[in-house]
Amino acid sequence: MSDKIFVCLFSVSTNSYSTIYKIFITYDTICGTASIANLVMISLERCLSVRFPTIHRNISQRTIFICVASTWVYAVVVALLDYVEGSRKWYPLFVSNASFFVPLLIIIIAYSSIFKIARYRARRVRAIAREIRIAVTLAVVIMTFVVSWLPFFVVILVAVYCKHCKLPPIIVPIVKWMQYSGSAVNPIIYTYRNKDFRATFIKILLPSRRNAYTKTLLENSRKSNSMGHKNFQNGIMEQIIQECSL
């Protein structure tokens, strides 16, 4: 985003390595923006699953593919705008909003909506413990996102727009690794808090355990179908939790 950021990262002159500089900045912006855009898509998908479960169940694979592809198209467009003439004056502020602050606002709105609905339904079946679990899950997701990404964008804005500010060289590598760590931690959070993600990762990473895991899910499903009215209500809440727990 700025020459200061790149020089601090690699201790090289951007005049001597202008090609490497451009490739790195473009690639880094695309990957970072796509990562955040996918988090936004996940939050919207979870919100849809809770607010409009019938519509959510009928989503086609084509729609899912378009949504995933759109996140990458969006990331590429955001990155390429850096090549517009005169972009150095406005691009750091633009990318900070397009890649962090606006997505953060959408994520907060989506998860707040999920929590309100889950809280209302929890009261109906008196599932206070489950309400707390949902709150903890959403707090972990949002706080991890903020802690991982906010320092990076703050450093960008300070480095570009604060002419009298001097950032210690060690700051930039730290915030960059915090940014990358967010993407590394996300799969751990999702697989720990959501059974659907666990099932998918098992299918991908442990094909030998796929059949055993599927059998367990089917057995649990049969047990759920045989529950009485009270347990049925609790089963509904468990489903809500699984839909919310990302």
Tab-separated table of C-alpha atoms in Angstrom:
chain	number	residue	atom	x	y	z
A	1	MET	CA	0.000	0.000	0.000
A	2	SER	CA	2.891	2.316	0.692
A	3	ASP	CA	6.614	2.293	0.104
A	4	LYS	CA	7.202	2.545	3.846
A	5	ILE	CA	5.376	-0.698	4.514
A	6	PHE	CA	7.278	-2.637	1.876
A	7	VAL	CA	10.684	-1.240	2.841
A	8	CYS	CA	10.085	-2.155	6.485
A	9	LEU	CA	9.076	-5.676	5.513
A	10	PHE	CA	11.962	-6.482	3.204
A	11	SER	CA	14.574	-3.768	3.801
A	12	VAL	CA	14.927	-3.189	0.070
A	13	SER	CA	14.549	-0.168	-2.146
A	14	THR	CA	11.264	-0.096	-4.033
A	15	ASN	CA	13.054	1.689	-6.867
A	16	SER	CA	15.409	-1.246	-7.318
A	17	TYR	CA	12.756	-3.891	-6.855
A	18	SER	CA	9.709	-2.136	-8.283
A	19	THR	CA	8.465	-5.302	-10.011
A	20	ILE	CA	8.745	-7.406	-6.859
A	21	TYR	CA	7.105	-4.596	-4.925
A	22	LYS	CA	4.088	-4.398	-7.248
A	23	ILE	CA	3.620	-8.157	-7.427
A	24	PHE	CA	3.821	-8.567	-3.658
A	25	ILE	CA	1.468	-5.682	-2.866
A	26	THR	CA	-1.105	-6.829	-5.431
A	27	TYR	CA	-0.981	-10.464	-4.343
A	28	ASP	CA	-1.079	-9.549	-0.649
A	29	THR	CA	-4.050	-7.222	-1.149
A	30	ILE	CA	-5.974	-9.810	-3.171
A	31	CYS	CA	-5.456	-12.588	-0.605
A	32	GLY	CA	-6.180	-10.371	2.389
A	33	THR	CA	-9.298	-8.828	0.885
A	34	ALA	CA	-10.576	-12.206	-0.320
A	35	SER	CA	-10.066	-13.674	3.154
A	36	ILE	CA	-12.110	-10.900	4.747
A	37	ALA	CA	-14.761	-11.044	2.003
A	38	ASN	CA	-15.206	-14.756	2.671
A	39	LEU	CA	-15.743	-14.022	6.366
A	40	VAL	CA	-18.461	-11.572	5.324
A	41	MET	CA	-20.076	-14.222	3.114
A	42	ILE	CA	-20.010	-16.722	5.977
A	43	SER	CA	-21.686	-14.250	8.327
A	44	LEU	CA	-24.391	-13.482	5.738
A	45	GLU	CA	-24.925	-17.191	5.062
A	46	ARG	CA	-25.307	-17.879	8.788
A	47	CYS	CA	-27.717	-14.971	9.112
A	48	LEU	CA	-29.777	-16.283	6.193
A	49	SER	CA	-29.862	-19.776	7.714
A	50	VAL	CA	-31.380	-18.413	10.930
A	51	ARG	CA	-33.709	-15.733	9.569
A	52	PHE	CA	-34.922	-17.582	6.470
A	53	PRO	CA	-34.195	-21.303	6.949
A	54	THR	CA	-36.469	-22.388	4.085
A	55	ILE	CA	-34.638	-20.197	1.582
A	56	HIS	CA	-31.292	-21.295	3.009
A	57	ARG	CA	-32.087	-24.995	2.556
A	58	ASN	CA	-32.915	-24.401	-1.121
A	59	ILE	CA	-29.716	-22.584	-2.049
A	60	SER	CA	-28.223	-24.211	-5.142
A	61	GLN	CA	-24.569	-25.096	-5.690
A	62	ARG	CA	-24.521	-22.583	-8.517
A	63	THR	CA	-25.487	-19.800	-6.103
A	64	ILE	CA	-22.764	-20.892	-3.697
A	65	PHE	CA	-20.198	-20.920	-6.498
A	66	ILE	CA	-21.234	-17.421	-7.587
A	67	CYS	CA	-20.922	-16.126	-4.024
A	68	VAL	CA	-17.437	-17.592	-3.587
A	69	ALA	CA	-16.316	-16.336	-7.001
A	70	SER	CA	-17.677	-12.874	-6.272
A	71	THR	CA	-15.437	-12.556	-3.203
A	72	TRP	CA	-12.359	-13.122	-5.361
A	73	VAL	CA	-13.576	-10.796	-8.110
A	74	TYR	CA	-14.158	-8.144	-5.475
A	75	ALA	CA	-10.650	-8.702	-4.064
A	76	VAL	CA	-9.048	-8.429	-7.509
A	77	VAL	CA	-10.910	-5.198	-8.290
A	78	VAL	CA	-9.873	-3.670	-4.955
A	79	ALA	CA	-6.227	-4.614	-5.572
A	80	LEU	CA	-6.125	-3.368	-9.164
A	81	LEU	CA	-7.477	0.047	-8.220
A	82	ASP	CA	-4.034	0.694	-6.754
A	83	TYR	CA	-2.784	1.040	-10.337
A	84	VAL	CA	-5.139	3.929	-11.130
A	85	GLU	CA	-3.227	7.147	-11.754
A	86	GLY	CA	-3.067	9.297	-8.640
A	87	SER	CA	-4.287	6.481	-6.394
A	88	ARG	CA	-1.505	6.926	-3.848
A	89	LYS	CA	-3.389	9.854	-2.323
A	90	TRP	CA	-6.659	8.039	-1.706
A	91	TYR	CA	-5.989	4.314	-2.084
A	92	PRO	CA	-4.757	3.530	1.474
A	93	LEU	CA	-7.936	5.041	2.932
A	94	PHE	CA	-10.059	3.320	0.303
A	95	VAL	CA	-8.549	-0.142	0.835
A	96	SER	CA	-8.819	0.220	4.611
A	97	ASN	CA	-12.547	0.838	4.282
A	98	ALA	CA	-13.174	-1.668	1.476
A	99	SER	CA	-11.119	-4.446	3.055
A	100	PHE	CA	-11.741	-3.947	6.769
A	101	PHE	CA	-14.053	-1.306	8.202
A	102	VAL	CA	-17.062	-1.876	5.912
A	103	PRO	CA	-16.752	-5.710	6.110
A	104	LEU	CA	-16.444	-5.427	9.907
A	105	LEU	CA	-19.670	-3.410	10.029
A	106	ILE	CA	-21.484	-6.029	7.916
A	107	ILE	CA	-20.192	-8.881	10.098
A	108	ILE	CA	-21.288	-7.143	13.300
A	109	ILE	CA	-24.765	-6.437	11.894
A	110	ALA	CA	-25.170	-10.030	10.654
A	111	TYR	CA	-24.050	-11.666	13.890
A	112	SER	CA	-26.061	-9.209	15.994
A	113	SER	CA	-29.144	-10.227	14.041
A	114	ILE	CA	-28.340	-13.900	14.616
A	115	PHE	CA	-27.876	-13.357	18.341
A	116	LYS	CA	-31.170	-11.462	18.710
A	117	ILE	CA	-33.109	-14.245	16.989
A	118	ALA	CA	-31.335	-16.995	18.929
A	119	ARG	CA	-31.893	-15.126	22.202
A	120	TYR	CA	-35.626	-14.807	21.514
A	121	ARG	CA	-35.958	-18.494	20.688
A	122	ALA	CA	-33.817	-19.452	23.675
A	123	ARG	CA	-36.228	-17.657	25.988
A	124	ARG	CA	-39.111	-19.562	24.477
A	125	VAL	CA	-37.532	-22.877	25.478
A	126	ARG	CA	-35.650	-21.463	28.489
A	127	ALA	CA	-32.247	-22.414	27.109
A	128	ILE	CA	-30.116	-19.817	28.889
A	129	ALA	CA	-26.945	-21.929	28.746
A	130	ARG	CA	-27.279	-22.237	24.993
A	131	GLU	CA	-27.797	-18.488	24.707
A	132	ILE	CA	-24.512	-17.942	26.516
A	133	ARG	CA	-22.754	-20.388	24.197
A	134	ILE	CA	-23.973	-18.496	21.141
A	135	ALA	CA	-22.832	-15.190	22.627
A	136	VAL	CA	-19.386	-16.594	23.349
A	137	THR	CA	-19.051	-17.998	19.835
A	138	LEU	CA	-19.978	-14.743	18.146
A	139	ALA	CA	-17.697	-12.765	20.460
A	140	VAL	CA	-14.759	-15.044	19.653
A	141	VAL	CA	-15.310	-14.695	15.899
A	142	ILE	CA	-15.592	-10.905	15.948
A	143	MET	CA	-12.767	-10.298	18.428
A	144	THR	CA	-10.394	-12.596	16.532
A	145	PHE	CA	-11.149	-10.715	13.348
A	146	VAL	CA	-10.625	-7.294	14.946
A	147	VAL	CA	-7.448	-8.242	16.828
A	148	SER	CA	-5.916	-9.846	13.720
A	149	TRP	CA	-6.649	-7.097	11.204
A	150	LEU	CA	-7.169	-3.752	12.953
A	151	PRO	CA	-3.492	-3.111	13.865
A	152	PHE	CA	-2.430	-3.674	10.241
A	153	PHE	CA	-4.836	-1.103	8.800
A	154	VAL	CA	-4.059	1.390	11.555
A	155	VAL	CA	-0.355	1.121	10.701
A	156	ILE	CA	-1.120	1.665	7.003
A	157	LEU	CA	-3.097	4.836	7.678
A	158	VAL	CA	-0.514	6.185	10.104
A	159	ALA	CA	2.416	5.426	7.771
A	160	VAL	CA	0.760	7.126	4.800
A	161	TYR	CA	-1.124	10.075	6.254
A	162	CYS	CA	0.861	10.979	9.363
A	163	LYS	CA	3.958	12.645	7.938
A	164	HIS	CA	5.483	13.357	11.337
A	165	CYS	CA	4.893	9.887	12.794
A	166	LYS	CA	7.839	7.507	12.976
A	167	LEU	CA	6.965	3.835	13.242
A	168	PRO	CA	9.555	1.457	14.739
A	169	PRO	CA	10.600	-1.051	12.046
A	170	ILE	CA	9.589	-3.960	14.287
A	171	ILE	CA	5.937	-2.823	14.279
A	172	VAL	CA	5.275	-3.676	10.641
A	173	PRO	CA	6.364	-7.354	10.704
A	174	ILE	CA	4.362	-7.842	13.904
A	175	VAL	CA	1.112	-6.495	12.467
A	176	LYS	CA	1.670	-8.412	9.228
A	177	TRP	CA	2.047	-11.698	11.087
A	178	MET	CA	-1.024	-10.834	13.154
A	179	GLN	CA	-2.890	-10.377	9.884
A	180	TYR	CA	-1.722	-13.743	8.560
A	181	SER	CA	-2.437	-15.456	11.873
A	182	GLY	CA	-6.112	-14.493	11.554
A	183	SER	CA	-6.449	-16.665	8.477
A	184	ALA	CA	-4.635	-19.502	10.243
A	185	VAL	CA	-6.835	-19.337	13.342
A	186	ASN	CA	-10.181	-19.114	11.515
A	187	PRO	CA	-10.329	-22.803	10.458
A	188	ILE	CA	-9.571	-23.829	14.046
A	189	ILE	CA	-12.411	-21.701	15.419
A	190	TYR	CA	-14.888	-22.895	12.807
A	191	THR	CA	-14.094	-26.589	13.137
A	192	TYR	CA	-14.210	-26.407	16.933
A	193	ARG	CA	-17.534	-24.551	17.091
A	194	ASN	CA	-19.455	-26.012	14.136
A	195	LYS	CA	-20.126	-29.678	13.330
A	196	ASP	CA	-20.639	-29.017	9.603
A	197	PHE	CA	-17.135	-27.582	9.283
A	198	ARG	CA	-15.741	-30.508	11.265
A	199	ALA	CA	-17.463	-32.970	8.934
A	200	THR	CA	-16.119	-31.170	5.863
A	201	PHE	CA	-12.550	-31.057	7.150
A	202	ILE	CA	-12.708	-34.735	8.064
A	203	LYS	CA	-13.899	-35.583	4.558
A	204	ILE	CA	-11.027	-33.593	3.038
A	205	LEU	CA	-8.184	-34.475	5.412
A	206	LEU	CA	-9.198	-37.917	6.727
A	207	PRO	CA	-11.055	-39.845	4.016
A	208	SER	CA	-10.679	-43.082	5.980
A	209	ARG	CA	-12.831	-41.704	8.817
A	210	ARG	CA	-15.543	-40.344	6.512
A	211	ASN	CA	-17.843	-43.355	6.731
A	212	ALA	CA	-17.560	-43.642	10.524
A	213	TYR	CA	-18.329	-39.961	11.003
A	214	THR	CA	-21.298	-40.115	8.625
A	215	LYS	CA	-22.652	-43.153	10.488
A	216	THR	CA	-22.435	-41.259	13.788
A	217	LEU	CA	-24.347	-38.315	12.351
A	218	LEU	CA	-27.083	-40.611	11.038
A	219	GLU	CA	-27.426	-42.325	14.417
A	220	ASN	CA	-27.719	-38.966	16.151
A	221	SER	CA	-30.334	-37.915	13.620
A	222	ARG	CA	-32.426	-41.044	14.331
A	223	LYS	CA	-32.223	-40.386	18.076
A	224	SER	CA	-33.381	-36.813	17.507
A	225	ASN	CA	-36.374	-38.019	15.510
A	226	SER	CA	-37.460	-40.257	18.392
A	227	MET	CA	-37.455	-37.502	21.027
A	228	GLY	CA	-40.611	-36.350	22.806
A	229	HIS	CA	-42.079	-32.865	22.566
A	230	LYS	CA	-39.794	-31.345	25.205
A	231	ASN	CA	-36.691	-32.860	23.708
A	232	PHE	CA	-37.876	-31.789	20.290
A	233	GLN	CA	-37.797	-28.168	21.440
A	234	ASN	CA	-34.289	-28.656	22.764
A	235	GLY	CA	-33.339	-30.239	19.443
A	236	ILE	CA	-34.536	-27.121	17.659
A	237	MET	CA	-32.308	-25.007	19.856
A	238	GLU	CA	-29.344	-27.269	19.182
A	239	GLN	CA	-29.932	-26.747	15.467
A	240	ILE	CA	-30.033	-22.968	15.961
A	241	ILE	CA	-26.767	-23.143	17.872
A	242	GLN	CA	-25.094	-25.129	15.117
A	243	GLU	CA	-26.325	-22.609	12.554
A	244	CYS	CA	-25.092	-19.695	14.607
A	245	SER	CA	-21.837	-21.173	15.886
A	246	LEU	CA	-19.178	-19.916	13.570
